[in-house]
PDB file of C-alpha atoms in Angstrom:
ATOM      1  CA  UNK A   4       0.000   0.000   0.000  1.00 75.00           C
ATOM      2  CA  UNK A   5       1.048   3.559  -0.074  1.00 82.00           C
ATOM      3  CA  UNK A   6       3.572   4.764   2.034  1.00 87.00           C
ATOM      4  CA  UNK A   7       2.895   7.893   4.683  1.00 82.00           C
ATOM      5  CA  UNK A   8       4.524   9.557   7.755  1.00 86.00           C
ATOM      6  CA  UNK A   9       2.404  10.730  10.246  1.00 88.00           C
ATOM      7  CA  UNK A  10       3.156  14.154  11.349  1.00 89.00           C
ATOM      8  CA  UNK A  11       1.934  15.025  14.422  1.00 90.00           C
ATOM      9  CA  UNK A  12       1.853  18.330  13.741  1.00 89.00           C
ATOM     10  CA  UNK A  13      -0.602  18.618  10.755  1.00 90.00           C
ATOM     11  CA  UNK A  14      -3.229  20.305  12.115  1.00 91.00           C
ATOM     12  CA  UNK A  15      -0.907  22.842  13.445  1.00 91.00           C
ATOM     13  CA  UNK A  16       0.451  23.289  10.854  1.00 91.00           C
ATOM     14  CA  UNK A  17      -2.426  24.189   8.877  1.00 90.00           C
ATOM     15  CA  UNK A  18      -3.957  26.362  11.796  1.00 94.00           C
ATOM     16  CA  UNK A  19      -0.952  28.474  12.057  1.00 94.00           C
ATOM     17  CA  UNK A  20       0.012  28.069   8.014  1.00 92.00           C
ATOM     18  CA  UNK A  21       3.158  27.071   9.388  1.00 94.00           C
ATOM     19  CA  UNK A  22       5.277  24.764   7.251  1.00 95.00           C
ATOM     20  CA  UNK A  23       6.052  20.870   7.999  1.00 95.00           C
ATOM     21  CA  UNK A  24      10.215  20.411   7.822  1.00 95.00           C
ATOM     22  CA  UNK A  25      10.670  16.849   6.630  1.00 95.00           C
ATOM     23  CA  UNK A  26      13.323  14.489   5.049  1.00 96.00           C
ATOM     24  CA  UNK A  27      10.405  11.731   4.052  1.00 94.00           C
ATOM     25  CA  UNK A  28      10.767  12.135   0.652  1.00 95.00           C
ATOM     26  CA  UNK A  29       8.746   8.637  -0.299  1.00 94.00           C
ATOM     27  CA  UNK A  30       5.707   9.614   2.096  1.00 95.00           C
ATOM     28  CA  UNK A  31       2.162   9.641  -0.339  1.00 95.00           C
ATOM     29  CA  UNK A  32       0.758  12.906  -0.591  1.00 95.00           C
ATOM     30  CA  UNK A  33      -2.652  12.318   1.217  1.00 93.00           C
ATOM     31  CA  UNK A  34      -5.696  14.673   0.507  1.00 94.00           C
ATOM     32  CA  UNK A  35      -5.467  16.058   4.103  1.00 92.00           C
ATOM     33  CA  UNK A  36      -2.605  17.487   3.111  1.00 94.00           C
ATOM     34  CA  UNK A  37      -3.404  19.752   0.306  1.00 95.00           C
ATOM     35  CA  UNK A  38      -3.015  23.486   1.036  1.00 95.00           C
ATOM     36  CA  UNK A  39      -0.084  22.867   3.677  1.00 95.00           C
ATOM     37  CA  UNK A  40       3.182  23.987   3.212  1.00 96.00           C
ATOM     38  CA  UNK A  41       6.071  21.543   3.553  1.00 96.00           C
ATOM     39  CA  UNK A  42       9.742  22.149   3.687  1.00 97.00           C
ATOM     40  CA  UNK A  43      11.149  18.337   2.023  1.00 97.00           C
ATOM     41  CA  UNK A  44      14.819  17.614   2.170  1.00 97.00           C
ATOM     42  CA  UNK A  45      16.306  17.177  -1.380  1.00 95.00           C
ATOM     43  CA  UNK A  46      19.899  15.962   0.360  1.00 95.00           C
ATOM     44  CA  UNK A  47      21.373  19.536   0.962  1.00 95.00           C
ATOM     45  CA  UNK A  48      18.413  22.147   1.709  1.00 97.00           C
ATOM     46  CA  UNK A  49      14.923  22.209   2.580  1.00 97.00           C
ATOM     47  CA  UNK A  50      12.608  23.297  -0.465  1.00 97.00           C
ATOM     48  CA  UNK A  51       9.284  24.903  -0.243  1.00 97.00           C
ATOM     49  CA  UNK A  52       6.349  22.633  -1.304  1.00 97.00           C
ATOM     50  CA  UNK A  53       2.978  23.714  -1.235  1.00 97.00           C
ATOM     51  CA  UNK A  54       0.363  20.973  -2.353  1.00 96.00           C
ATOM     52  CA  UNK A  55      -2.333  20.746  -4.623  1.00 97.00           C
ATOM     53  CA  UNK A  56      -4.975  18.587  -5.422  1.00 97.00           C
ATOM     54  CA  UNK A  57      -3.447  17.305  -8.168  1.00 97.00           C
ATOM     55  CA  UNK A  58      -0.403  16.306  -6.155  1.00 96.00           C
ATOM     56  CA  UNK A  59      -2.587  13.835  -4.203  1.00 96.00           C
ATOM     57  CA  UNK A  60      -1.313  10.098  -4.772  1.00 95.00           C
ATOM     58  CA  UNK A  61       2.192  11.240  -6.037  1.00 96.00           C
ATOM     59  CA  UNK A  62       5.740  11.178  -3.456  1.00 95.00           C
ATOM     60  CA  UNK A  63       7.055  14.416  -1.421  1.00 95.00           C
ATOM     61  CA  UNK A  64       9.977  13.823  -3.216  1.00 95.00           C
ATOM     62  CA  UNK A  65       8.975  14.371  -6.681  1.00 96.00           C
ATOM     63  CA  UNK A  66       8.444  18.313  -6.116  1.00 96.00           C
ATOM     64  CA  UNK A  67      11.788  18.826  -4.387  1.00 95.00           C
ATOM     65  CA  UNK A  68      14.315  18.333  -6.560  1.00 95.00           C
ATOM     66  CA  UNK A  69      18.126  16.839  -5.847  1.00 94.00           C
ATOM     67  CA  UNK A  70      19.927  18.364  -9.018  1.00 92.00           C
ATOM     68  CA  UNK A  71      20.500  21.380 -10.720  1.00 85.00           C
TER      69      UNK A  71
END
């Protein structure tokens, strides 16, 4: 089945519009989570990832990046 972290701090997060720092880059976007802001490791830095609806069902990692 799909593969998902839960964050503790998602409804926080979403109460504050705070973003979510995290290095799970397989985790399944879920549809709670669109309209949060999460910061995903891409091995160096933390990018800025704001989800969609059409991000639902794809990885955290595919929208951050590792090269140039």
């Amino acid at each position: 089945g799909p593969y998902f972290v839960a964050f503790n701090n998602l409804q926080e997060a979403a109460a504050r519009n705070v973003a979510i720092k995290t290095q799970a880059r397989a985790c399944t976007i879920l549809p709670n989570f669109v309209g949060l802001r999460f910061l995903v490791h891409n091995g160096k830095e933390y990018l800025p990832v704001l989800v969609t609806p059409e991000m639902v069902g794809h990885k955290l990692g595919e929208f951050s990046h590792t090269r140039k």
